[in-house]
Structure formats: structure tokens, C-alpha cells
Short mmCIF file of C-alpha atoms in Angstrom, two decimals:
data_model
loop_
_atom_site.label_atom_id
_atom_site.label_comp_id
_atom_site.label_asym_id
_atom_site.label_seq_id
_atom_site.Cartn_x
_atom_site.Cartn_y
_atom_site.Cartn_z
CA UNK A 1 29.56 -0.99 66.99
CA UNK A 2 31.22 1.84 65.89
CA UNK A 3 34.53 0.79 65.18
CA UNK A 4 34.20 -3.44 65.17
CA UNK A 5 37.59 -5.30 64.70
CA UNK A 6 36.76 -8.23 62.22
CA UNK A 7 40.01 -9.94 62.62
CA UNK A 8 39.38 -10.58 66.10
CA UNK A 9 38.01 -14.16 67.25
CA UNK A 10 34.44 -14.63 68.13
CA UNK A 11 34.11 -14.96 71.48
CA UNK A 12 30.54 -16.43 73.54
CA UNK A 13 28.64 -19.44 72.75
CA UNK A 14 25.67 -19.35 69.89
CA UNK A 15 22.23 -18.49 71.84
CA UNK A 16 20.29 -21.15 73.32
CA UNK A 17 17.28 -20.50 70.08
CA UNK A 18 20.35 -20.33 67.81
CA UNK A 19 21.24 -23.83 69.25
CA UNK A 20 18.13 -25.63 69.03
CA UNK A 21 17.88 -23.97 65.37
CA UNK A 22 21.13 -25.46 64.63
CA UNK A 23 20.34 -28.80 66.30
CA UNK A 24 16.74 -29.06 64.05
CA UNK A 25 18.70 -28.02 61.01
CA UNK A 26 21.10 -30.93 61.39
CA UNK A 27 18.33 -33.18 61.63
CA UNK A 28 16.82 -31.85 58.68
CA UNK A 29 20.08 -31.91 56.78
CA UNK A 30 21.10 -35.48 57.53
CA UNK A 31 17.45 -36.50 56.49
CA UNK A 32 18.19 -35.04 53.25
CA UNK A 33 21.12 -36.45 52.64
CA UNK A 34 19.48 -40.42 53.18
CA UNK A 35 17.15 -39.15 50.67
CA UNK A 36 19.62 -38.39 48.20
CA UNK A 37 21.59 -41.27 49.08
CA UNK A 38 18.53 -43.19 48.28
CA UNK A 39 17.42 -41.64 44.65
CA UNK A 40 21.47 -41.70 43.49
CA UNK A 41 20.90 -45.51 43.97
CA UNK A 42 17.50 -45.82 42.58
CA UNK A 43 18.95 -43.93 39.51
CA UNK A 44 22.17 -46.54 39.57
CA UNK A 45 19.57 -49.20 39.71
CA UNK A 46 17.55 -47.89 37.10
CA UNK A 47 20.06 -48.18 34.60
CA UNK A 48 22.39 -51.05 36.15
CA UNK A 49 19.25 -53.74 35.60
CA UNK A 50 17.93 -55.03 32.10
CA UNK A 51 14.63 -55.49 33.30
CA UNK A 52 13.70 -51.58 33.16
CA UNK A 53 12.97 -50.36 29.40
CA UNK A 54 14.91 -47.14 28.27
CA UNK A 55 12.02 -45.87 27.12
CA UNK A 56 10.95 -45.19 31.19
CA UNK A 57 14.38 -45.32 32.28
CA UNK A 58 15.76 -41.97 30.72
CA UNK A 59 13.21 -39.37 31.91
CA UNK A 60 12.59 -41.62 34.99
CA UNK A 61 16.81 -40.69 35.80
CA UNK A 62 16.39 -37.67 34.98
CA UNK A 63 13.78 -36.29 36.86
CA UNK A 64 15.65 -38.40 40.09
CA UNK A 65 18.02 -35.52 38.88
CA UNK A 66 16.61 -32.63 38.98
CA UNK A 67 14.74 -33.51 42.71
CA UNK A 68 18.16 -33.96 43.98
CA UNK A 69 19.55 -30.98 42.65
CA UNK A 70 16.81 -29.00 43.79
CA UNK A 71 17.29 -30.96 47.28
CA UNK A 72 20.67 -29.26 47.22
CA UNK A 73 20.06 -26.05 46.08
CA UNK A 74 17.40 -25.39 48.73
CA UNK A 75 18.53 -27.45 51.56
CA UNK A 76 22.59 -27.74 51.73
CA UNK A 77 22.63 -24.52 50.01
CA UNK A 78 19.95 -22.58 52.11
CA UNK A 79 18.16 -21.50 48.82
CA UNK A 80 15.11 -21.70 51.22
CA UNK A 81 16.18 -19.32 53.91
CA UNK A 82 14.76 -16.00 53.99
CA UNK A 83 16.83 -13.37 51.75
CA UNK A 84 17.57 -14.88 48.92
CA UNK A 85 15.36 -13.42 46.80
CA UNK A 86 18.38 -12.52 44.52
CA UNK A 87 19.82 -15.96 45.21
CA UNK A 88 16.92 -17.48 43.31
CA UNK A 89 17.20 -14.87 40.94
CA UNK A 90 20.65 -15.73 40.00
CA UNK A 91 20.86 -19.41 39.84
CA UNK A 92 17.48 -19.97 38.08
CA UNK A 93 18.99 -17.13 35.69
CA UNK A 94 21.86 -18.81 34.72
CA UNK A 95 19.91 -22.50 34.75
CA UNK A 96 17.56 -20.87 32.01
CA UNK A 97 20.31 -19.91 30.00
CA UNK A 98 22.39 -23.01 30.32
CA UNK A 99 18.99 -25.03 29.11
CA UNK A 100 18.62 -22.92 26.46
CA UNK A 101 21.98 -23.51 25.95
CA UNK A 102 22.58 -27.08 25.81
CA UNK A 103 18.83 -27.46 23.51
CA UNK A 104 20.85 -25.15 20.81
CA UNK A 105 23.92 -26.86 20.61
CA UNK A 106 22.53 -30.23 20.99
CA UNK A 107 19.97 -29.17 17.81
CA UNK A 108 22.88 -27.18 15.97
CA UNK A 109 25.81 -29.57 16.50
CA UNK A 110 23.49 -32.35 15.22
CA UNK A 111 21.80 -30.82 12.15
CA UNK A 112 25.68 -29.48 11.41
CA UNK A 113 27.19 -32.85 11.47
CA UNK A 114 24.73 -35.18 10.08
CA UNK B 1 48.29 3.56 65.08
CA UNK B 2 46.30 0.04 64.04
CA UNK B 3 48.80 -1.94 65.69
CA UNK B 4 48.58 -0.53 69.33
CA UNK B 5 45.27 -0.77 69.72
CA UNK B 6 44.09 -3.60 71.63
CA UNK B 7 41.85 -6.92 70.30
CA UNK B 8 38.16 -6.45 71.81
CA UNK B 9 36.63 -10.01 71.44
CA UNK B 10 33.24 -9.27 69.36
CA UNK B 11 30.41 -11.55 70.31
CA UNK B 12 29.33 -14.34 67.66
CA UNK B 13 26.12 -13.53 65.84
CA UNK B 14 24.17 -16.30 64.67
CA UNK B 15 25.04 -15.50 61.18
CA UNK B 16 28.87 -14.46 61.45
CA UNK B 17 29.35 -14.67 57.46
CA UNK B 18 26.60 -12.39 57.24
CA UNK B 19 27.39 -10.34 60.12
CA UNK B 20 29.38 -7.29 57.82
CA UNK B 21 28.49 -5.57 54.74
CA UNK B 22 31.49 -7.50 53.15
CA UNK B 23 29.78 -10.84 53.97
CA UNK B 24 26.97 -10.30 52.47
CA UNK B 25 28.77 -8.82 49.34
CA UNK B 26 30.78 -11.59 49.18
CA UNK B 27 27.57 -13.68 49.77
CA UNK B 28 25.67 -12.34 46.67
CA UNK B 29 28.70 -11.86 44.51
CA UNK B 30 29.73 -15.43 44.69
CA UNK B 31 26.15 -16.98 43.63
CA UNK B 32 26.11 -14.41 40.67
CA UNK B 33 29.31 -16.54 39.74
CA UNK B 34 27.76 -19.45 40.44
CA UNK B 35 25.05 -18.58 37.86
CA UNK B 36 27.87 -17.63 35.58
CA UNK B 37 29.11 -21.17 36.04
CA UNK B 38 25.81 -22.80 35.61
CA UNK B 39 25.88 -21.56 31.93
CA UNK B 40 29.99 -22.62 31.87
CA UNK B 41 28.72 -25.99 32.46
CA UNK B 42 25.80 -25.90 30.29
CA UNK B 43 27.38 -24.86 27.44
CA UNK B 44 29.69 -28.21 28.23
CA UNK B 45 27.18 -30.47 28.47
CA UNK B 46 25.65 -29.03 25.39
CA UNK B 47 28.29 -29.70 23.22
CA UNK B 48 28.85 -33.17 24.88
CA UNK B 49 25.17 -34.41 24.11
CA UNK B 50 25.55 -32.86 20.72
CA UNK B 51 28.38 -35.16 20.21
CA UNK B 52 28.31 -38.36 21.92
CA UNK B 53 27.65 -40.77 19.56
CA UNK B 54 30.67 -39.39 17.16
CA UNK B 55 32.65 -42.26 18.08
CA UNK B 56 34.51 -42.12 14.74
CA UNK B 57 35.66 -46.10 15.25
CA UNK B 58 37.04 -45.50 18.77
CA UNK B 59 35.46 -46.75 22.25
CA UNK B 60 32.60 -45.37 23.05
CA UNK B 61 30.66 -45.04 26.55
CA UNK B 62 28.91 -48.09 26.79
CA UNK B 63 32.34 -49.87 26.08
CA UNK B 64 34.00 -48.04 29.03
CA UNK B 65 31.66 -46.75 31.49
CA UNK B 66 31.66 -48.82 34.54
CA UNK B 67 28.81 -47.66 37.10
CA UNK B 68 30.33 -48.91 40.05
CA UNK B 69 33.32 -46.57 39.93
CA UNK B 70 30.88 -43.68 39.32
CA UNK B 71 28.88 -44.60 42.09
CA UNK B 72 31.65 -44.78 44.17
CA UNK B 73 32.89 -41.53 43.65
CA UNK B 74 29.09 -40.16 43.63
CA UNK B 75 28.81 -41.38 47.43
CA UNK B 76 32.36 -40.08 48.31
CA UNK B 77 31.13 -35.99 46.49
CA UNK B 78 28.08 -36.47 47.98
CA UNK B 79 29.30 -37.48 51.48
CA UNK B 80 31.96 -34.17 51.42
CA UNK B 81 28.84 -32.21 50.47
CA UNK B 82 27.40 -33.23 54.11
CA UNK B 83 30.29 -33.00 55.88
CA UNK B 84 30.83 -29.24 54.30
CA UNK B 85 27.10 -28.99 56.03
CA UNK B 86 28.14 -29.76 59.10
CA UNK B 87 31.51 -27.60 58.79
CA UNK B 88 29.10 -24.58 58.55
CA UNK B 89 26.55 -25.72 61.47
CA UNK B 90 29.89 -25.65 63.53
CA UNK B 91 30.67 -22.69 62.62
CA UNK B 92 27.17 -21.03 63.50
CA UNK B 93 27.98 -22.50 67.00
CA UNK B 94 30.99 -21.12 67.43
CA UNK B 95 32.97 -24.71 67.19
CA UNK B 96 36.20 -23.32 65.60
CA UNK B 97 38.05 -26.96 66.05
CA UNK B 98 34.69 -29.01 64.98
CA UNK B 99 34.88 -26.53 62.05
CA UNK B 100 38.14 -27.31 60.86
CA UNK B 101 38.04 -30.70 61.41
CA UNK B 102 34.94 -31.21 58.86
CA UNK B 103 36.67 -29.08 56.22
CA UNK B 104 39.41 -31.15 56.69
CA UNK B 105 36.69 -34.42 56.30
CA UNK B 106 35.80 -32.40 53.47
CA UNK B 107 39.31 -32.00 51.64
CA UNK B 108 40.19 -35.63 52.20
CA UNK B 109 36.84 -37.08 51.13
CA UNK B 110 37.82 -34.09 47.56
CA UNK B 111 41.11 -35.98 47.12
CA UNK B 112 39.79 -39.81 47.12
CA UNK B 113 37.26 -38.17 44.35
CA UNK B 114 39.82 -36.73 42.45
CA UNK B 115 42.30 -40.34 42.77
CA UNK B 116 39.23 -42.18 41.73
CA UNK B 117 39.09 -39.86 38.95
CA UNK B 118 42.56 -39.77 37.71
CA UNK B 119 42.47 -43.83 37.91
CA UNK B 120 39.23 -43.76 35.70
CA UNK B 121 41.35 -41.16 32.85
CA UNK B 122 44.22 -43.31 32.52
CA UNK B 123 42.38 -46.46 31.86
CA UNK B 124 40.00 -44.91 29.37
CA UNK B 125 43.89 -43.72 28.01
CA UNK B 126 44.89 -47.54 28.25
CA UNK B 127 41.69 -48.49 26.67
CA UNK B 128 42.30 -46.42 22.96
CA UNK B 129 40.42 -42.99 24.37
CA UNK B 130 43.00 -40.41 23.98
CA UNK B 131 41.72 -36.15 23.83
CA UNK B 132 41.73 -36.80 20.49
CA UNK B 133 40.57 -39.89 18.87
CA UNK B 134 36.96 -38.95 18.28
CA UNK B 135 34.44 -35.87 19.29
CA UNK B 136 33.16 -38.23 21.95
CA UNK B 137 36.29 -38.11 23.25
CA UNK B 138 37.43 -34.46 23.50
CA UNK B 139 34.17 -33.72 24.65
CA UNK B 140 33.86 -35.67 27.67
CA UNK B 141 37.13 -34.78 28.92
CA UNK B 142 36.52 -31.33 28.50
CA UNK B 143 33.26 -31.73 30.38
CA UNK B 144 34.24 -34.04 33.26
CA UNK B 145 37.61 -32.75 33.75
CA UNK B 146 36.40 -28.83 33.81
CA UNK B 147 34.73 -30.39 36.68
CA UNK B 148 37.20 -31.95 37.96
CA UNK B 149 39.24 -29.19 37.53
CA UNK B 150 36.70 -27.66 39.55
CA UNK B 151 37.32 -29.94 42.24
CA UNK B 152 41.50 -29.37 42.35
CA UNK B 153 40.37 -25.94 42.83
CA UNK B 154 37.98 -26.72 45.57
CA UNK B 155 40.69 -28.53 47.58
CA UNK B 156 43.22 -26.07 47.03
CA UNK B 157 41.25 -23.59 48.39
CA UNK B 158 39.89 -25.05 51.19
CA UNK B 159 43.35 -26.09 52.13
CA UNK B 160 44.63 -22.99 51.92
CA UNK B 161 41.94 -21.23 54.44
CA UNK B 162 42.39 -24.67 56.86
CA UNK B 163 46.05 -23.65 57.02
CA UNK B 164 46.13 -19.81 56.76
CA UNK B 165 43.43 -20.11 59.77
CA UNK B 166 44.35 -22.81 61.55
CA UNK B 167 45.04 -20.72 65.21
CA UNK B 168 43.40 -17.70 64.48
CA UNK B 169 39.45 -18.74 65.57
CA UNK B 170 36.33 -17.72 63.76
CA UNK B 171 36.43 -14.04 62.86
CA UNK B 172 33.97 -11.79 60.93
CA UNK B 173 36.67 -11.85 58.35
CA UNK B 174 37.20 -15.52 58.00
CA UNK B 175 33.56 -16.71 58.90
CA UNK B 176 32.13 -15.53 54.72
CA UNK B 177 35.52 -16.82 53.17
CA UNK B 178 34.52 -20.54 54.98
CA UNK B 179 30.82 -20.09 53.92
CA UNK B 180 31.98 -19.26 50.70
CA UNK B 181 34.35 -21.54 49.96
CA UNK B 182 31.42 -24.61 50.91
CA UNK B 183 29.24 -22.93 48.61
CA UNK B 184 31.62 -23.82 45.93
CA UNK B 185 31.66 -27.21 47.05
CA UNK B 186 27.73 -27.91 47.40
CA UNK B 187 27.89 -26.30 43.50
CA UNK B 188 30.65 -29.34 42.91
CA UNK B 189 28.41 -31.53 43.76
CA UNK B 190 25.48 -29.85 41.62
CA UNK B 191 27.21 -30.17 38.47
CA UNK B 192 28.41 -33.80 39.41
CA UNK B 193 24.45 -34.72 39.88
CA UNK B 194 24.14 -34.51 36.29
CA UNK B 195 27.52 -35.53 34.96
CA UNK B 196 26.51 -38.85 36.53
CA UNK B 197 22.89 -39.12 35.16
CA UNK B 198 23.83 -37.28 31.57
CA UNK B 199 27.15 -38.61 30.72
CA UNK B 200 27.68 -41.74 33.06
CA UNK B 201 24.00 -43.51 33.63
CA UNK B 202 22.68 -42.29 29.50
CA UNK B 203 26.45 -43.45 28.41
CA UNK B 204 25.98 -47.16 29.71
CA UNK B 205 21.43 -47.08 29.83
CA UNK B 206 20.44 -44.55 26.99
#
């Protein structure tokens, strides 16, 4: 592997453990995806009937939220996999800054304006 | 010379974005922007819940919000996530034409969002909401259409690698851009998870 040509095409199939991997992951991923399906319409639900007070109904959508982003992150995104110890690193990084973010300009803006 | 030298086929790892030291740069590099972007957005949805309820006499989000065109387009971004899922699983396999043809599920499934989204701006224009009629205003269009400027970009991109790869097969050099470039996507759909909760489901519920 001295002197490896990455323009040329991959030849060979995947290995037959790299298969089933693949074949388990796809399970797992399609799972995932009828579970997101299914809180997106809870959370549509939630809001779209009058029974539900608002008083539940806020936090209630937005923890549906965060489970499905975190769905995302670590399963269509592979934030699970081994390695990504700097992954992690990164996004929760920038998701602590951009909460500390939005709880100053949602305090600031409103002492500012009213 | 380069050009004499004969193709050797290279065998396909099970990882073949992460085969070369430039994969995996490219790999870590683009989720440090990603975590750039996370604060991009945050800072947008900061100023947006800071300002909401400045209506300042014009229509507000419980006057134009309709929840089944957002949960339309919610099922079409988070169908193109999957199918950008199964682009990648493809790819592991060494399916070059299964590959392409979920990025191209992808790119279509990008543009119905982004005609769904367009429709949804120009009635809010019909309906009195122009960039500047109230703080409300300015700020949800900066927040939802920096994502869905987000999304042009997405499709453009994608579009570009279907075409500028379209013969060539999966290659160490092409295999990070694709894993890359669905990255982006999946982080689409991220930020679109809590446009539709914060903006869309608080807007009509909260």
C-alpha cells in the first residue's frame, strides 16, 4: 500500500461480516426511522387537539424533540460508533453554546424591548 | 509520468470514506463545522424566541401557521434523511448504482421540501407578512429560510457529486465527499426537528 491510487474504482464485494453488519444496521435504521415517524406525529397531535392543556403540551413537544434529535445524532449519524470521541466532543460543544445562546438573547432581547 | 501509469483496482474496505488520512480529515473537519453551525442556528432561534410575539399589528403565527403543510414537509426531510441512510449502506457494499440512485431519492425528496417551502413564503407574502412588517416577521424568515437556504445548498451539492461521478464508481476519493455530503443532510434534518417544534407547533399550541 505503498503507492494506492484513490481515483481508481473499488473493486470486490463488501465481506460476508461486513454484509450481515450492513444488513443488521438497516434493520436498525429503518426501526428508527418508524420511531421518529411516530413521535413527529405524537408531537403534531399534541398540539393539533384542544383537549391537551399547554401547560403539558410545551415541555411534553419538546422533550419528543430532543429524543428525536438525539435518535439522529447517534443513529443516522453514527454518533454511536466507535471513534467519535471528538465527534461528541464537537457537537455537544457547539449545542452548549447555542443553549447558552438562545437563553441570553431570549432574556436580553426581552428585558431590552419591554 | 502520472498519466502512463496504469489503474490498479484497490479492494473496498468496509469503511471506504475512512479508508485515507484525507477521509478521516475530512470526517472530523466537517463535524467541527457542524458544531460551528449548531451555534449559527442557535443564535437564530435565539433571536426568534426573543421576538415572536412583536407582531407590531401584523399576522402573527397562530394566524398563519397551518400544521398540515409542516407536517408534510417534516415527513418528506425526514424520509430524504433515510433514504441518505441507505445511500451510505450502499455504498459500504460496494453498490455504486444503488448509491446513486438513493442520492438521487434524496435530491428529489430536497426539492418537493424546498417547493413546499417556497409555496408556504409567498402566501404568508399574500397574507400581509412581508421581511419587514414586524420583528416576528424578519425573524422567522431569517431563521427558516437560513435553513432553507441550507437545504438549496444541500441539493446543489449533492447534485453536483451525482453528476461529476456519475461513471466513475466508488473511489477512495469520492467515497468521504458522499459521506460527507449526507452528513450535511442528516444535520438538515436536525435543525428542521426543532424549527417544527419551536417555531411551527409553539407558533399555533404555545
Amino acid at each position: 500500500m505503498a503507492h494506492v491510487d484513490p481515483s481508481a474504482p473499488l473493486e470486490g464485494k463488501a465481506s460476508k461480516e461486513t454484509e450481515r453488519k450492513l444488513k443488521r444496521e438497516s434493520r436498525t435504521q429503518i426501526v428508527s426511522f418508524v420511531f421518529m415517524v411516530f413521535i413527529t406525529t405524537t408531537a403534531f397531535l399534541t398540539v393539533a387537539s384542544d383537549v391537551i392543556p399547554s401547560g403539558f403540551a410545551i415541555p411534553f413537544i419538546l422533550l419528543l424533540a430532543s429524543v428525536q434529535v438525539i435518535m439522529q445524532l447517534y443513529y443516522f449519524m453514527h454518533m454511536n460508533a466507535k471513534g467519535t470521541g471528538w465527534v461528541n466532543a464537537l457537537i455537544w460543544g457547539g449545542l452548549f453554546v447555542a443553549a447558552m445562546t438562545v437563553a441570553a438573547l431570549m432574556l436580553l432581547i426581552g428585558i431590552t424591548k419591554y | 509520468m502520472a498519466q502512463n501509469e496504469a489503474i490498479t483496482p484497490q479492494i473496498l474496505p468496509p469503511n471506504p470514506e475512512k479508508a485515507t488520512l484525507e477521509g478521516r480529515n475530512k470526517y472530523l473537519a466537517f463535524w467541527f463545522f457542524l458544531g460551528g453551525e449548531t451555534v449559527l442556528f442557535g443564535s437564530l432561534f435565539g433571536t426568534y424566541l426573543g421576538l415572536r410575539s412583536s407582531t407590531e399589528g401584523g399576522p402573527g403565527p397562530a394566524d398563519l401557521f397551518h400544521l398540515d403543510l409542516v407536517f408534510i414537509m417534516t415527513m418528506i426531510l425526514l424520509t430524504s434523511s433515510l433514504t441518505s441512510v441507505f445511500a451510505v449502506i450502499n455504498m459500504k457494499r460496494g453498490n455504486f448504482k444503488m448509491l446513486l440512485v438513493w442520492m438521487w431519492a434524496t435530491v428529489i425528496l430536497g426539492l418537493g421540501f424546498l417547493g413546499f417551502e417556497i409555496y408556504e413564503f409567498y402566501e404568508y407574502a399574500h397574507q400581509g407578512l412581508g421581511y419587514g412588517v414586524s420583528a416576528f416577521a424578519s425573524s422567522f424568515y431569517t431563521l427558516v429560510g437560513t435553513h432553507g437556504a441550507h437545504v438549496t445548498f444541500g441539493v446543489l451539492w449533492i447534485t453536483t457529486l451525482l453528476i461529476r461521478y456519475r461513471k466513475s464508481g466508488i473511489t477512495l476519493t469520492n467515497a468521504p465527499k458522499f459521506y460527507t455530503a449526507v452528513l450535511y443532510w442528516h444535520f438538515i434534518d436536525v435543525v428542521w426537528v426543532f424549527i417544527f417544534t419551536v417555531v411551527y407547533l409553539l407558533g399555533v399550541g404555545g
